[in-house]
Amino acid sequence: MMRYSIRRPRRGPALLAAAVALTTVAACSNDTSAGPPAGTGSTGSTGASSPAVSGPPASPPAPVPSPTPTKTYPLSKAPQVVPAVLAHRAARGPGWKPGRDTAVVVAAKDASALADEARLIAAELRVPYRGTAAARPGDVSLALGGTGAAESYTLSVRGGGVRITGPDQAGVFYGTRTLKQSVRSTGAIPEGVVTDAPAKPQRGLMVDIARKHYTADWIEARLREMADLKLNQLGLHFSDDQGFRIASDSHPEVVSQQHLGKAEVRRILDLAASLHITVVPEIDSPGHLGAVIAAHPELQLVSATGRTPRGAVDISKPASAKIVDELLREYAALFPGAYWNLGGDEYVALMAKNPEATYPQLARAAAAKYGASGRVQDLATGWLNDRAAVIRPTGKAMRVWNDGFFAGGVTSADKDLQVGYWTGKEIGARTPVSYLSAGRKVINYNDKYLYYVLGQPNQFVYPTGRLIYEQWTPLVLRGSTPVPARYDSQILGGSFAIWGDLPNAQTQAQVAAGIRMPLAATAQKLWDARKPALTWAAFQALAGRVR
């Protein structure tokens, strides 16, 4: 409003001037952009003088602001990751993405347990790790807690932050893998709550490093790939006919020129442990021992006609057991994990039409140990039981390839030996149900779906992953027919396997590229055995974005 000064009334010509000025002010009042000239007065109907303008015109009143509408969000969708999450409770909200002020923190009570997981995800998201500082808006916080199954986790996205909890370190770690993949794929993770847990406790990759040498760096790269896929076992088949690939103190003479030193192995084991992966070693026997026999030809199995089948030691000789047991003890101390693979497959003596006639020394040893009814298969079963007795004091769970188990003998494999089921093509093949109905626990290595055999010999074809994704489940142990669902709890999990039958058929890089999609498909079906929601084409595209 304009301010006016009071002046005395004017008379005569001054009154006329005031009237003109009043008219001017009235006209200008219709235009708020300009006011009357400074010092001009006006006279009202009373004839009194009007106050003069003493300052600049005032601004018009500020408009009353209209309410800003609250932003609404559609219901969120589950994070797109590999393997897919088990369940997601949708919510409305912006989700979360790393920002300028984002950091990773851990609950104070869990600082020592989760510091490694926190530092890793912080580095992957390229944000700071702030230790046990209180979580701020935008932070990622990790904590142990909850009563879910082993390796389960809950991931909550709300209020601008992320909170990951689980009953164990592995579960929290897998929650960080989901976060990492979602951010890598879309730049963010959706609002809502993920609850997730694996269908199977054992989810693995096995690598035949005996017939083909792989560098420590290559193995470490596979470990990192496995971790992002929530796989938790790496099998190392390091002794076979073509090579023995880990340094030995007890028998250095059996070690191949190209091999992993123990320092490299310990580095691999340390990385695996930090990624919640257990390394499962295998010294296969009594077959597949060609590298040992090359240094100790006196252990070679010889037939009645003088044949010397490759890789088979004479299990009637105490010296054969002695050297294998010394190696078992050495490497059981090197590998701290909870599992061991005794091998037991493809012992050539048992592939003969008449093993007793073909290898009379084995027949005599069987009769001496098991009586007149003892056969070569009993001697082979006893061999495995004796090797299991060497490993058992370490507390490791032991597995044997399914063609190392025999029915109808006077002795049988120890009850605690688990079955690595890979084939139904062996002599005297037994169905998977024969093991399951006997109460055995089984790990699925189905050679129709899960075998990547270098050079593709014996009608093996490199798997693309599509058949695994669309047809295979852990219940499909042999061929493409699943066993009855009532046996599901006895199937502990499964493993994709790389075999080096023709080791020069592919380079290390080609192997890594070739297993990329099959390994992703295997991880999906071991984490969630249900029919996947995505088509194979969509799954392929997703796997390319998140890895």
XYZ file of C-alpha atoms in Angstrom:
547
model
C 0.000 0.000 0.000
C 1.244 3.517 -0.833
C 2.155 5.764 2.087
C 0.998 9.453 2.115
C 2.155 12.564 4.079
C -0.494 14.944 5.542
C -0.490 18.439 4.082
C -2.577 21.544 4.733
C -5.769 22.110 2.578
C -5.227 24.019 -0.575
C -7.541 26.711 -2.000
C -8.181 28.273 -5.379
C -5.965 27.162 -8.258
C -4.364 24.703 -5.928
C -7.717 22.961 -5.448
C -8.109 22.510 -9.214
C -4.609 21.038 -9.446
C -5.424 18.625 -6.693
C -8.537 17.491 -8.509
C -6.519 16.796 -11.640
C -4.023 14.846 -9.561
C -6.799 12.777 -8.009
C -8.073 11.843 -11.435
C -4.580 10.759 -12.406
C -4.181 8.573 -9.327
C -7.536 6.902 -9.976
C -6.536 6.104 -13.531
C -3.169 4.738 -12.453
C -4.751 2.554 -9.814
C -5.935 0.256 -12.595
C -2.294 -0.506 -13.465
C -0.340 -2.026 -10.616
C 2.879 -1.645 -12.538
C 3.046 2.126 -11.976
C 2.083 4.607 -9.213
C 1.327 8.358 -9.170
C 4.205 10.827 -9.535
C 6.059 11.532 -6.338
C 4.772 14.617 -4.426
C 1.375 14.743 -6.201
C -1.519 15.121 -3.777
C -5.254 14.527 -4.173
C -8.376 15.932 -2.574
C -11.221 13.816 -1.344
C -14.906 14.753 -1.389
C -14.400 16.650 1.844
C -11.922 18.932 0.154
C -9.134 17.809 2.485
C -5.691 17.421 1.035
C -4.531 13.786 0.345
C -1.176 12.492 1.481
C 1.684 12.509 -0.990
C 3.623 9.370 -2.132
C 6.845 9.038 -0.095
C 8.393 5.747 -1.457
C 8.400 3.234 -4.358
C 5.229 1.367 -5.224
C 4.698 -1.817 -3.190
C 4.732 -5.329 -4.785
C 1.385 -7.033 -5.180
C 0.460 -9.625 -2.543
C 2.203 -12.997 -3.039
C -0.162 -15.598 -4.474
C -1.286 -18.320 -2.072
C 0.625 -21.525 -3.061
C -1.480 -24.428 -4.225
C -0.746 -27.800 -2.490
C 1.959 -29.902 -4.189
C 0.538 -33.367 -4.959
C 2.341 -36.267 -3.275
C 4.268 -38.378 -5.797
C 2.811 -41.833 -6.213
C 4.672 -44.993 -7.263
C 3.405 -48.176 -8.827
C 3.779 -51.366 -6.855
C 7.344 -52.567 -7.164
C 8.418 -55.762 -8.888
C 10.939 -58.306 -7.651
C 14.627 -57.599 -8.334
C 15.781 -59.205 -11.569
C 18.739 -61.360 -10.553
C 20.299 -64.806 -11.148
C 19.217 -66.980 -9.469
C 15.765 -65.445 -9.056
C 14.680 -64.523 -5.541
C 12.253 -66.857 -3.829
C 9.730 -64.226 -2.697
C 9.260 -60.461 -2.855
C 6.690 -58.360 -0.994
C 5.902 -55.441 -3.268
C 5.658 -51.880 -2.007
C 5.186 -48.365 -3.351
C 8.292 -46.277 -3.279
C 11.299 -45.068 -5.253
C 13.532 -48.045 -4.459
C 17.202 -47.471 -3.750
C 20.335 -46.684 -5.670
C 23.816 -45.658 -4.555
C 24.093 -41.919 -3.955
C 26.714 -39.351 -3.074
C 26.211 -39.903 0.661
C 25.693 -43.684 0.566
C 27.827 -45.917 2.776
C 27.786 -49.488 4.069
C 27.522 -50.113 7.807
C 27.230 -53.176 10.052
C 25.504 -53.736 13.364
C 27.972 -53.217 16.221
C 27.412 -56.723 17.566
C 28.253 -58.218 14.172
C 31.293 -56.125 13.286
C 33.819 -58.954 13.372
C 31.507 -61.427 11.636
C 30.346 -59.242 8.743
C 33.203 -56.812 8.131
C 34.477 -58.761 5.102
C 31.022 -58.926 3.516
C 30.498 -55.217 4.162
C 33.841 -54.185 2.698
C 33.267 -56.300 -0.399
C 29.826 -54.902 -1.237
C 31.036 -51.378 -0.477
C 33.875 -51.786 -2.973
C 31.508 -53.268 -5.560
C 29.043 -50.388 -5.155
C 31.933 -47.887 -5.046
C 30.806 -46.386 -1.763
C 32.576 -46.058 1.615
C 32.474 -48.587 4.417
C 31.741 -46.808 7.724
C 32.007 -49.753 10.093
C 29.563 -49.747 13.002
C 28.375 -46.142 12.543
C 24.623 -45.632 12.796
C 22.834 -46.093 9.493
C 21.818 -42.854 7.789
C 19.216 -42.372 5.058
C 20.600 -43.917 1.877
C 22.917 -46.379 3.620
C 23.187 -50.157 3.278
C 23.210 -51.893 6.654
C 24.106 -55.525 7.374
C 23.224 -57.555 10.457
C 22.939 -61.111 11.692
C 19.511 -62.103 12.919
C 16.360 -64.014 12.217
C 15.375 -67.639 12.486
C 15.387 -68.678 8.841
C 17.143 -71.651 7.290
C 20.888 -71.706 6.750
C 21.976 -69.361 3.926
C 18.627 -67.520 3.939
C 18.317 -63.751 4.106
C 15.871 -60.856 4.191
C 16.559 -57.732 2.149
C 14.400 -54.696 2.938
C 14.298 -51.577 0.768
C 12.371 -48.770 2.464
C 12.832 -45.242 3.699
C 15.629 -44.629 1.228
C 17.898 -47.339 2.612
C 18.699 -51.037 2.373
C 18.885 -53.489 5.272
C 20.116 -57.067 4.831
C 19.781 -59.613 7.622
C 20.287 -63.366 7.834
C 20.769 -66.078 10.444
C 24.346 -66.712 9.274
C 27.143 -64.970 7.423
C 26.439 -66.837 4.194
C 22.850 -65.622 4.146
C 23.863 -61.991 4.596
C 26.496 -62.471 1.894
C 23.908 -63.800 -0.550
C 21.751 -60.785 0.201
C 24.632 -58.574 -0.906
C 24.853 -60.609 -4.142
C 21.210 -59.829 -4.861
C 21.847 -56.136 -4.211
C 24.953 -56.116 -6.381
C 23.260 -57.830 -9.315
C 20.173 -55.620 -9.208
C 22.255 -52.448 -9.181
C 24.456 -53.785 -11.960
C 21.399 -54.642 -14.065
C 19.203 -51.568 -13.538
C 21.176 -49.123 -11.419
C 18.829 -49.647 -8.474
C 16.945 -52.182 -6.370
C 13.153 -51.991 -6.081
C 11.202 -50.992 -2.998
C 9.890 -53.878 -0.909
C 11.092 -56.895 1.012
C 12.927 -59.933 -0.414
C 12.868 -63.194 1.538
C 15.130 -65.767 -0.022
C 16.667 -69.174 0.670
C 18.170 -72.003 -1.412
C 16.282 -75.143 -2.377
C 19.441 -77.257 -1.957
C 22.322 -76.943 0.521
C 25.037 -78.139 -1.908
C 25.370 -76.142 -5.144
C 28.568 -76.570 -7.033
C 31.020 -76.547 -9.894
C 33.582 -79.338 -10.285
C 36.756 -78.854 -12.328
C 39.024 -81.636 -13.571
C 42.369 -79.920 -13.036
C 44.233 -83.232 -13.336
C 43.884 -83.847 -17.068
C 44.045 -80.140 -17.930
C 46.117 -77.677 -15.950
C 44.283 -74.512 -14.923
C 46.071 -71.553 -13.400
C 45.305 -70.272 -9.922
C 44.044 -67.017 -11.445
C 41.558 -68.921 -13.617
C 40.280 -70.883 -10.636
C 39.932 -67.698 -8.584
C 37.923 -66.095 -11.382
C 35.551 -69.078 -11.301
C 35.185 -68.673 -7.537
C 34.071 -65.072 -7.966
C 31.664 -66.082 -10.705
C 30.264 -68.857 -8.519
C 29.794 -66.539 -5.550
C 27.648 -64.112 -7.519
C 25.493 -67.086 -8.568
C 25.182 -68.209 -4.926
C 27.034 -71.488 -5.597
C 28.861 -72.817 -2.550
C 31.087 -75.768 -3.556
C 34.104 -76.039 -5.843
C 35.226 -79.587 -6.563
C 38.867 -80.093 -7.543
C 39.613 -83.444 -9.210
C 43.398 -83.102 -9.071
C 44.680 -86.648 -9.605
C 44.107 -88.774 -12.694
C 45.929 -90.740 -15.375
C 47.185 -87.643 -17.178
C 48.398 -85.645 -14.218
C 48.715 -84.969 -10.523
C 48.363 -81.210 -10.176
C 49.009 -80.132 -6.578
C 52.457 -80.090 -4.995
C 53.162 -82.931 -2.561
C 55.561 -83.158 0.351
C 54.993 -86.855 0.998
C 55.345 -87.972 -2.625
C 56.787 -85.201 -4.812
C 57.668 -87.813 -7.443
C 54.011 -88.193 -8.496
C 53.465 -84.477 -9.178
C 53.187 -83.252 -12.774
C 55.469 -80.537 -14.101
C 52.519 -78.154 -14.455
C 50.816 -77.974 -11.092
C 49.555 -75.686 -8.359
C 51.932 -74.920 -5.534
C 50.620 -75.205 -1.996
C 50.861 -71.445 -1.543
C 48.590 -71.035 -4.572
C 46.187 -73.603 -3.154
C 46.060 -71.771 0.167
C 45.346 -68.536 -1.692
C 42.487 -70.273 -3.507
C 41.188 -71.664 -0.220
C 41.320 -68.241 1.453
C 39.376 -66.625 -1.372
C 36.856 -69.459 -1.393
C 36.280 -69.123 2.347
C 35.734 -65.371 2.037
C 33.076 -66.080 -0.619
C 31.420 -68.824 1.463
C 32.540 -71.553 -0.937
C 33.863 -74.904 0.278
C 36.540 -76.617 -1.815
C 35.944 -80.376 -2.208
C 39.166 -82.234 -3.129
C 39.281 -85.590 -4.896
C 42.039 -88.180 -5.205
C 40.276 -90.786 -7.320
C 41.132 -94.428 -6.559
C 41.603 -97.327 -7.169
C 41.207 -96.313 -10.821
C 42.409 -93.079 -12.427
C 45.808 -93.294 -10.697
C 47.965 -93.234 -13.823
C 50.108 -90.349 -12.601
C 50.930 -92.259 -9.420
C 51.631 -95.458 -11.347
C 53.989 -93.573 -13.694
C 56.231 -92.926 -10.678
C 55.544 -96.339 -9.089
C 55.110 -98.898 -11.887
C 55.261 -101.729 -9.355
C 51.719 -100.805 -8.308
C 50.268 -101.406 -11.784
C 47.422 -103.926 -12.028
C 48.333 -106.753 -14.439
C 45.845 -109.212 -15.918
C 46.346 -112.970 -16.283
C 47.347 -112.398 -19.890
C 49.766 -109.597 -19.081
C 47.539 -106.617 -19.909
C 48.151 -103.445 -17.913
C 44.942 -101.379 -17.855
C 45.703 -97.702 -17.619
C 45.289 -96.034 -14.260
C 44.378 -99.122 -12.223
C 46.477 -100.014 -9.203
C 46.645 -103.557 -7.896
C 44.499 -103.346 -4.761
C 45.777 -106.708 -3.547
C 49.150 -105.073 -2.841
C 49.565 -103.324 0.543
C 51.924 -100.834 -1.108
C 49.046 -99.486 -3.207
C 47.030 -98.660 -0.109
C 50.056 -97.225 1.670
C 50.865 -94.559 -0.918
C 47.230 -93.540 -1.425
C 46.681 -93.217 2.323
C 49.793 -91.087 2.701
C 48.474 -88.759 0.009
C 45.003 -88.690 1.590
C 46.423 -87.670 4.962
C 48.597 -84.970 3.421
C 45.796 -83.313 1.477
C 43.132 -83.769 4.148
C 45.339 -81.496 6.252
C 45.690 -78.985 3.397
C 41.951 -78.732 2.654
C 39.960 -77.659 5.723
C 36.500 -78.025 4.164
C 33.722 -80.316 5.324
C 33.681 -82.623 2.263
C 35.893 -85.146 0.473
C 35.447 -87.110 -2.739
C 36.969 -90.613 -2.628
C 36.313 -91.300 -6.318
C 35.880 -95.029 -6.792
C 34.652 -94.928 -10.393
C 35.682 -96.923 -13.448
C 37.998 -99.422 -11.807
C 38.940 -101.425 -14.881
C 39.150 -104.751 -13.092
C 35.396 -104.622 -12.524
C 34.675 -103.900 -16.172
C 35.960 -107.312 -17.224
C 33.380 -109.939 -18.138
C 34.834 -112.260 -15.466
C 36.949 -110.195 -13.041
C 37.971 -113.220 -10.971
C 39.358 -115.086 -13.966
C 40.921 -112.004 -15.512
C 42.665 -110.880 -12.327
C 43.293 -114.014 -10.258
C 45.471 -112.180 -7.728
C 42.495 -109.984 -6.857
C 40.243 -113.021 -6.551
C 42.671 -114.647 -4.134
C 42.889 -111.503 -2.031
C 39.086 -111.232 -1.919
C 38.700 -114.826 -0.767
C 41.378 -114.371 1.864
C 39.647 -111.291 3.282
C 35.960 -112.160 2.843
C 35.869 -115.960 2.629
C 35.089 -118.274 -0.236
C 32.166 -116.090 -1.391
C 34.315 -112.986 -1.630
C 34.650 -111.482 -5.094
C 36.679 -108.725 -6.719
C 33.819 -106.283 -6.175
C 34.048 -106.962 -2.432
C 37.752 -106.212 -2.515
C 37.013 -102.907 -4.304
C 34.283 -102.035 -1.796
C 36.654 -102.845 1.049
C 39.268 -100.603 -0.556
C 36.859 -97.640 -0.444
C 35.837 -98.374 3.127
C 39.492 -98.470 4.146
C 40.177 -95.126 2.459
C 37.084 -93.682 4.125
C 38.522 -94.768 7.470
C 41.556 -92.560 6.773
C 39.416 -89.478 6.086
C 36.657 -90.055 8.653
C 38.630 -88.765 11.695
C 38.789 -85.338 10.021
C 34.992 -85.091 10.245
C 34.550 -84.597 6.518
C 31.459 -85.950 4.769
C 32.576 -88.323 2.007
C 31.157 -89.074 -1.394
C 31.863 -91.804 -3.964
C 30.881 -91.899 -7.634
C 27.836 -94.114 -8.114
C 29.669 -96.743 -10.175
C 31.902 -97.334 -7.153
C 28.977 -98.909 -5.286
C 28.087 -102.560 -5.860
C 25.117 -104.673 -4.907
C 24.960 -108.350 -4.064
C 28.378 -108.733 -2.487
C 29.314 -110.095 0.894
C 30.303 -106.594 1.980
C 28.836 -103.180 1.264
C 29.969 -99.574 1.259
C 29.913 -97.820 4.609
C 26.563 -96.225 5.400
C 27.943 -92.711 5.681
C 29.304 -92.653 2.117
C 27.215 -90.363 -0.055
C 26.541 -91.058 -3.733
C 27.824 -88.767 -6.473
C 25.356 -89.897 -9.149
C 26.640 -89.193 -12.632
C 25.734 -92.046 -14.981
C 23.572 -95.031 -15.678
C 25.919 -96.492 -18.272
C 28.198 -98.533 -16.037
C 28.342 -102.317 -15.984
C 25.628 -103.567 -13.679
C 24.065 -100.111 -13.614
C 21.782 -99.378 -10.702
C 18.891 -96.918 -10.803
C 19.037 -93.824 -8.613
C 16.095 -95.147 -6.601
C 18.155 -98.175 -5.555
C 20.473 -95.815 -3.655
C 17.720 -93.575 -2.349
C 15.520 -96.412 -1.142
C 18.508 -97.729 0.811
C 18.675 -94.383 2.623
C 21.725 -93.008 0.828
C 22.172 -89.288 0.376
C 22.902 -88.238 -3.194
C 24.574 -85.360 -5.048
C 23.360 -84.865 -8.624
C 26.017 -84.814 -11.398
C 23.681 -86.056 -14.174
C 25.960 -86.574 -17.195
C 23.142 -85.837 -19.654
C 22.780 -82.245 -18.465
C 25.669 -81.277 -16.200
C 28.763 -82.640 -17.970
C 31.028 -80.345 -19.976
C 33.545 -82.790 -21.505
C 36.395 -81.214 -23.450
C 36.488 -82.434 -27.038
C 32.955 -83.931 -26.745
C 34.026 -87.614 -26.843
C 31.678 -90.569 -26.341
C 28.638 -88.649 -27.608
C 28.975 -85.920 -25.003
C 27.849 -82.531 -26.332
C 28.705 -79.194 -24.758
C 25.578 -78.114 -22.856
C 24.170 -74.712 -23.782
C 22.263 -74.301 -20.545
C 18.817 -74.287 -22.148
C 18.089 -77.946 -21.391
C 19.230 -77.470 -17.807
C 16.984 -74.440 -17.469
C 13.932 -75.956 -19.112
C 14.145 -79.669 -18.263
C 16.505 -80.469 -15.412
C 15.824 -80.329 -11.682
C 17.723 -81.897 -8.773
C 15.236 -84.792 -8.910
C 16.438 -85.661 -12.437
C 19.393 -87.845 -11.466
C 19.629 -90.091 -14.496
C 18.530 -89.361 -18.044
C 15.566 -86.983 -18.081
C 13.195 -88.807 -15.722
C 12.853 -87.448 -12.179
C 12.823 -89.720 -9.183
C 9.723 -89.575 -6.950
C 9.407 -86.333 -4.996
C 9.425 -88.225 -1.698
C 13.196 -88.572 -2.096
C 13.779 -84.852 -2.460
C 15.269 -84.401 1.015
C 17.888 -87.101 0.328
C 19.168 -85.240 -2.719
C 21.586 -82.794 -1.150
C 22.139 -80.773 -4.298
C 24.098 -80.961 -7.493
C 27.160 -79.849 -9.392
C 28.054 -78.821 -12.912
C 31.244 -80.642 -13.957
C 34.084 -79.826 -16.352
C 36.040 -82.876 -17.518
C 39.345 -82.755 -19.429
C 39.135 -85.915 -21.556
C 40.705 -84.097 -24.515
C 42.466 -81.305 -22.650
C 43.707 -79.354 -25.653
C 40.297 -79.130 -27.284
C 39.686 -75.774 -25.603
C 41.754 -73.066 -23.965
C 41.074 -71.878 -20.436
C 39.290 -68.826 -21.844
C 37.113 -70.981 -24.097
C 36.142 -73.193 -21.181
C 35.178 -70.150 -19.107
C 33.034 -68.794 -21.936
C 31.513 -72.192 -22.682
C 30.308 -72.843 -19.146
C 28.966 -69.337 -18.532
C 25.310 -69.949 -19.355
C 25.149 -73.623 -18.279
C 26.544 -72.614 -14.894
C 23.968 -69.846 -14.541
C 21.170 -72.270 -15.410
C 22.472 -74.826 -12.913
C 22.621 -72.158 -10.207
C 19.047 -71.144 -10.939
C 17.693 -74.689 -10.614
C 19.670 -75.528 -7.462
C 18.494 -72.332 -5.753
C 14.888 -72.694 -6.896
C 13.836 -76.007 -8.450
C 10.455 -74.643 -9.569
C 9.710 -73.867 -13.206
C 11.402 -70.519 -13.896
C 9.214 -67.495 -14.545
C 11.390 -66.169 -17.374
C 11.747 -67.679 -20.824
C 15.172 -68.973 -21.747
C 15.744 -65.961 -24.008
C 14.817 -63.560 -21.201
C 17.012 -65.471 -18.755
C 19.964 -65.274 -21.141
C 19.516 -61.529 -21.508
C 19.238 -61.073 -17.754
C 22.329 -63.182 -17.078
C 24.231 -60.965 -19.496
C 23.207 -57.819 -17.626
C 23.900 -58.935 -14.072
C 27.313 -60.606 -14.573
